[in-house]
PDB file of C-alpha atoms in Angstrom:
ATOM      1  CA  MET A   1       6.548 -32.342 -33.217  1.00 47.00           C
ATOM      2  CA  ALA A   2       6.981 -31.449 -29.519  1.00 45.00           C
ATOM      3  CA  TYR A   3       9.662 -29.985 -27.101  1.00 46.00           C
ATOM      4  CA  VAL A   4       9.442 -28.702 -23.015  1.00 50.00           C
ATOM      5  CA  ASN A   5      11.964 -26.313 -21.767  1.00 54.00           C
ATOM      6  CA  ARG A   6      12.435 -25.057 -18.274  1.00 57.00           C
ATOM      7  CA  ASN A   7      10.504 -21.429 -19.323  1.00 56.00           C
ATOM      8  CA  LYS A   8       8.502 -23.018 -22.241  1.00 56.00           C
ATOM      9  CA  SER A   9       7.207 -25.909 -24.116  1.00 56.00           C
ATOM     10  CA  LYS A  10       5.513 -26.260 -27.969  1.00 58.00           C
ATOM     11  CA  ASN A  11       3.670 -28.662 -29.603  1.00 59.00           C
ATOM     12  CA  GLN A  12       3.108 -28.627 -33.400  1.00 60.00           C
ATOM     13  CA  ALA A  13       0.421 -30.344 -36.097  1.00 58.00           C
ATOM     14  CA  THR A  14       1.065 -29.625 -39.453  1.00 58.00           C
ATOM     15  CA  TRP A  15      -1.467 -31.010 -42.567  1.00 54.00           C
ATOM     16  CA  PRO A  16       0.150 -30.111 -46.022  1.00 58.00           C
ATOM     17  CA  TYR A  17      -1.873 -30.986 -47.861  1.00 59.00           C
ATOM     18  CA  MET A  18      -4.025 -29.264 -46.231  1.00 61.00           C
ATOM     19  CA  PHE A  19      -2.405 -25.820 -46.012  1.00 67.00           C
ATOM     20  CA  LEU A  20      -2.729 -26.704 -42.163  1.00 72.00           C
ATOM     21  CA  ASN A  21      -0.712 -25.872 -39.447  1.00 76.00           C
ATOM     22  CA  THR A  22      -1.333 -25.875 -35.924  1.00 78.00           C
ATOM     23  CA  SER A  23       0.148 -25.572 -32.576  1.00 80.00           C
ATOM     24  CA  SER A  24       0.804 -24.175 -29.400  1.00 81.00           C
ATOM     25  CA  TYR A  25       3.463 -22.689 -26.634  1.00 80.00           C
ATOM     26  CA  SER A  26       3.624 -21.921 -23.517  1.00 82.00           C
ATOM     27  CA  TYR A  27       5.785 -19.458 -21.580  1.00 81.00           C
ATOM     28  CA  VAL A  28       6.364 -17.955 -18.251  1.00 82.00           C
ATOM     29  CA  ASP A  29       5.237 -13.797 -18.209  1.00 82.00           C
ATOM     30  CA  PRO A  30       7.101 -11.659 -16.535  1.00 86.00           C
ATOM     31  CA  ARG A  31       4.557 -11.781 -13.182  1.00 82.00           C
ATOM     32  CA  TYR A  32       5.652 -15.450 -13.212  1.00 81.00           C
ATOM     33  CA  GLN A  33       1.948 -16.662 -14.869  1.00 80.00           C
ATOM     34  CA  ILE A  34       2.370 -19.605 -17.326  1.00 81.00           C
ATOM     35  CA  ARG A  35       0.718 -18.771 -21.272  1.00 83.00           C
ATOM     36  CA  THR A  36      -0.109 -20.777 -23.471  1.00 84.00           C
ATOM     37  CA  VAL A  37      -0.979 -19.271 -26.821  1.00 84.00           C
ATOM     38  CA  GLU A  38      -2.707 -21.673 -29.065  1.00 84.00           C
ATOM     39  CA  TYR A  39      -2.200 -20.685 -33.437  1.00 83.00           C
ATOM     40  CA  ILE A  40      -3.869 -22.143 -36.374  1.00 82.00           C
ATOM     41  CA  ALA A  41      -2.031 -21.245 -39.193  1.00 80.00           C
ATOM     42  CA  ASP A  42      -3.749 -21.734 -42.710  1.00 79.00           C
ATOM     43  CA  LYS A  43      -3.638 -20.212 -45.847  1.00 80.00           C
ATOM     44  CA  ASN A  44      -6.165 -16.902 -44.526  1.00 83.00           C
ATOM     45  CA  GLY A  45      -3.222 -16.151 -42.165  1.00 83.00           C
ATOM     46  CA  PHE A  46      -1.676 -16.692 -38.363  1.00 80.00           C
ATOM     47  CA  HIS A  47      -5.009 -16.810 -35.729  1.00 82.00           C
ATOM     48  CA  PRO A  48      -3.538 -16.901 -32.843  1.00 83.00           C
ATOM     49  CA  VAL A  49      -5.138 -17.154 -29.344  1.00 81.00           C
ATOM     50  CA  LEU A  50      -3.665 -16.524 -25.670  1.00 79.00           C
ATOM     51  CA  ASN A  51      -5.416 -17.934 -22.886  1.00 77.00           C
ATOM     52  CA  LYS A  52      -4.917 -16.055 -19.717  1.00 73.00           C
ATOM     53  CA  SER A  53      -6.914 -18.705 -17.437  1.00 68.00           C
ATOM     54  CA  PRO A  54      -5.071 -19.763 -14.670  1.00 66.00           C
ATOM     55  CA  PRO A  55      -4.171 -22.957 -13.254  1.00 68.00           C
ATOM     56  CA  PRO A  56      -6.909 -24.174 -10.844  1.00 78.00           C
ATOM     57  CA  LEU A  57      -5.851 -23.553  -6.858  1.00 81.00           C
ATOM     58  CA  PRO A  58      -5.259 -26.692  -5.293  1.00 88.00           C
ATOM     59  CA  SER A  59      -8.458 -27.633  -2.851  1.00 92.00           C
ATOM     60  CA  ASP A  60      -7.355 -27.469   0.971  1.00 93.00           C
ATOM     61  CA  THR A  61      -6.178 -30.185   2.849  1.00 95.00           C
ATOM     62  CA  PRO A  62      -8.792 -31.507   5.912  1.00 96.00           C
ATOM     63  CA  VAL A  63      -5.923 -29.517   8.577  1.00 96.00           C
ATOM     64  CA  VAL A  64      -5.856 -25.962   6.346  1.00 96.00           C
ATOM     65  CA  ALA A  65      -9.802 -26.025   6.080  1.00 95.00           C
ATOM     66  CA  ALA A  66     -10.305 -26.609   9.672  1.00 97.00           C
ATOM     67  CA  ALA A  67      -7.516 -23.653   9.801  1.00 97.00           C
ATOM     68  CA  LYS A  68      -9.456 -21.738   8.249  1.00 96.00           C
ATOM     69  CA  ASN A  69     -12.706 -22.183   9.772  1.00 97.00           C
ATOM     70  CA  ARG A  70     -11.681 -22.118  13.503  1.00 97.00           C
ATOM     71  CA  HIS A  71     -10.219 -18.472  12.494  1.00 97.00           C
ATOM     72  CA  LEU A  72     -13.263 -17.213  10.478  1.00 96.00           C
ATOM     73  CA  VAL A  73     -15.628 -18.465  13.589  1.00 96.00           C
ATOM     74  CA  GLN A  74     -12.807 -16.296  15.679  1.00 96.00           C
ATOM     75  CA  PHE A  75     -12.921 -13.384  13.834  1.00 95.00           C
ATOM     76  CA  ALA A  76     -16.247 -13.603  13.357  1.00 93.00           C
ATOM     77  CA  ASN A  77     -17.022 -13.603  17.920  1.00 92.00           C
ATOM     78  CA  ILE A  78     -14.283 -11.188  17.803  1.00 90.00           C
ATOM     79  CA  ALA A  79     -16.505  -8.809  15.649  1.00 88.00           C
ATOM     80  CA  ASN A  80     -19.747  -9.465  17.591  1.00 86.00           C
ATOM     81  CA  ALA A  81     -18.224  -8.993  20.841  1.00 83.00           C
ATOM     82  CA  HIS A  82     -17.117  -5.115  19.042  1.00 81.00           C
ATOM     83  CA  ASN A  83     -20.647  -4.436  17.143  1.00 81.00           C
ATOM     84  CA  ALA A  84     -22.071  -1.339  19.562  1.00 72.00           C
ATOM     85  CA  ALA A  85     -25.601  -1.437  20.032  1.00 77.00           C
ATOM     86  CA  PRO A  86     -27.751   0.812  17.604  1.00 76.00           C
ATOM     87  CA  GLY A  87     -27.874   4.010  18.745  1.00 78.00           C
ATOM     88  CA  THR A  88     -25.059   4.079  20.849  1.00 79.00           C
ATOM     89  CA  VAL A  89     -21.864   6.675  19.744  1.00 78.00           C
ATOM     90  CA  VAL A  90     -18.627   4.579  21.020  1.00 76.00           C
ATOM     91  CA  VAL A  91     -15.542   7.488  21.924  1.00 83.00           C
ATOM     92  CA  PRO A  92     -12.396   6.812  20.922  1.00 87.00           C
ATOM     93  CA  VAL A  93      -9.709   5.826  23.943  1.00 92.00           C
ATOM     94  CA  ASP A  94      -6.654   7.179  24.408  1.00 94.00           C
ATOM     95  CA  SER A  95      -3.730   4.217  25.292  1.00 95.00           C
ATOM     96  CA  VAL A  96      -1.288   4.818  28.111  1.00 96.00           C
ATOM     97  CA  ALA A  97       1.460   5.386  25.242  1.00 97.00           C
ATOM     98  CA  VAL A  98      -0.785   8.053  24.037  1.00 96.00           C
ATOM     99  CA  ASN A  99      -1.352   9.757  26.798  1.00 96.00           C
ATOM    100  CA  ARG A 100       2.183   9.812  27.667  1.00 97.00           C
ATOM    101  CA  ALA A 101       3.138  11.319  24.687  1.00 97.00           C
ATOM    102  CA  LYS A 102       0.297  13.819  25.041  1.00 97.00           C
ATOM    103  CA  ASP A 103       1.147  14.834  29.097  1.00 97.00           C
ATOM    104  CA  LYS A 104       4.907  15.116  27.362  1.00 98.00           C
ATOM    105  CA  HIS A 105       3.517  18.074  24.506  1.00 98.00           C
ATOM    106  CA  PHE A 106       2.164  19.780  26.285  1.00 98.00           C
ATOM    107  CA  LEU A 107       4.740  20.018  28.760  1.00 97.00           C
ATOM    108  CA  LEU A 108       7.249  21.165  26.279  1.00 98.00           C
ATOM    109  CA  TYR A 109       4.859  23.274  24.797  1.00 97.00           C
ATOM    110  CA  GLN A 110       4.401  24.594  27.931  1.00 98.00           C
ATOM    111  CA  LYS A 111       8.016  25.180  28.330  1.00 97.00           C
ATOM    112  CA  ILE A 112       8.469  26.824  24.515  1.00 97.00           C
ATOM    113  CA  ALA A 113       5.452  29.005  25.393  1.00 97.00           C
ATOM    114  CA  GLU A 114       6.943  29.973  28.983  1.00 97.00           C
ATOM    115  CA  GLU A 115      10.567  31.246  27.043  1.00 97.00           C
ATOM    116  CA  HIS A 116       8.762  33.108  24.077  1.00 97.00           C
ATOM    117  CA  ALA A 117       6.941  34.696  27.184  1.00 97.00           C
ATOM    118  CA  ARG A 118      10.472  35.410  28.874  1.00 97.00           C
ATOM    119  CA  ILE A 119      12.061  36.757  25.395  1.00 96.00           C
ATOM    120  CA  ALA A 120       9.753  38.759  25.025  1.00 96.00           C
ATOM    121  CA  ALA A 121       9.733  40.327  28.444  1.00 95.00           C
ATOM    122  CA  GLN A 122      13.688  41.031  27.635  1.00 95.00           C
ATOM    123  CA  LEU A 123      12.510  42.831  23.917  1.00 93.00           C
ATOM    124  CA  GLU A 124      10.301  44.909  25.928  1.00 92.00           C
ATOM    125  CA  ALA A 125      12.310  45.989  28.641  1.00 90.00           C
ATOM    126  CA  GLU A 126      15.287  47.002  26.692  1.00 87.00           C
ATOM    127  CA  LYS A 127      12.818  48.929  24.228  1.00 86.00           C
ATOM    128  CA  LEU A 128      11.523  50.895  27.005  1.00 84.00           C
ATOM    129  CA  ALA A 129      14.724  51.469  28.814  1.00 82.00           C
ATOM    130  CA  ASN A 130      16.953  52.282  25.084  1.00 79.00           C
ATOM    131  CA  GLU A 131      13.838  54.819  24.495  1.00 77.00           C
ATOM    132  CA  GLY A 132      15.342  57.686  26.750  1.00 68.00           C
ATOM    133  CA  THR A 133      18.667  57.304  25.166  1.00 69.00           C
ATOM    134  CA  ALA A 134      17.931  56.881  22.116  1.00 63.00           C
ATOM    135  CA  GLN A 135      19.646  59.331  19.082  1.00 69.00           C
ATOM    136  CA  PRO A 136      18.196  60.153  16.086  1.00 68.00           C
ATOM    137  CA  ILE A 137      19.853  59.803  13.197  1.00 71.00           C
ATOM    138  CA  LEU A 138      20.039  62.807  10.597  1.00 74.00           C
ATOM    139  CA  LEU A 139      21.032  62.107   6.952  1.00 75.00           C
ATOM    140  CA  GLN A 140      22.350  64.619   5.251  1.00 76.00           C
ATOM    141  CA  GLN A 141      21.659  65.199   1.380  1.00 74.00           C
ATOM    142  CA  HIS A 142      23.796  66.376  -1.733  1.00 65.00           C
TER     143      HIS A 142
END
């Protein structure tokens, strides 16, 4: 007996005189992998074996194989071109965008620092101006 539907299939063979039933079924797991369970049911019980091996990958066509080879050659050329000689230190260089961002940050920092210095000077001047006119507050205890 066998049947197949979109997401699973089943095969079964029974030998009643031997009290033996062998069967297998396949299903699609949550990761969309096809899993096959083969089992034997005999007088000693039910013995399932889950086959987790994925189907073999298809082999590359000549066009795909050539493209992969071209990519590996180009990658190796770029990697070799960027390898530093032994004992040399490679210092990173800022890009134009990084330099602009650094300049903008520095200008904003200077502007904020100048504003803070102005506020501090103003507060100090107010403190000095108010020192002579400050009146003590007397608290009365009852």
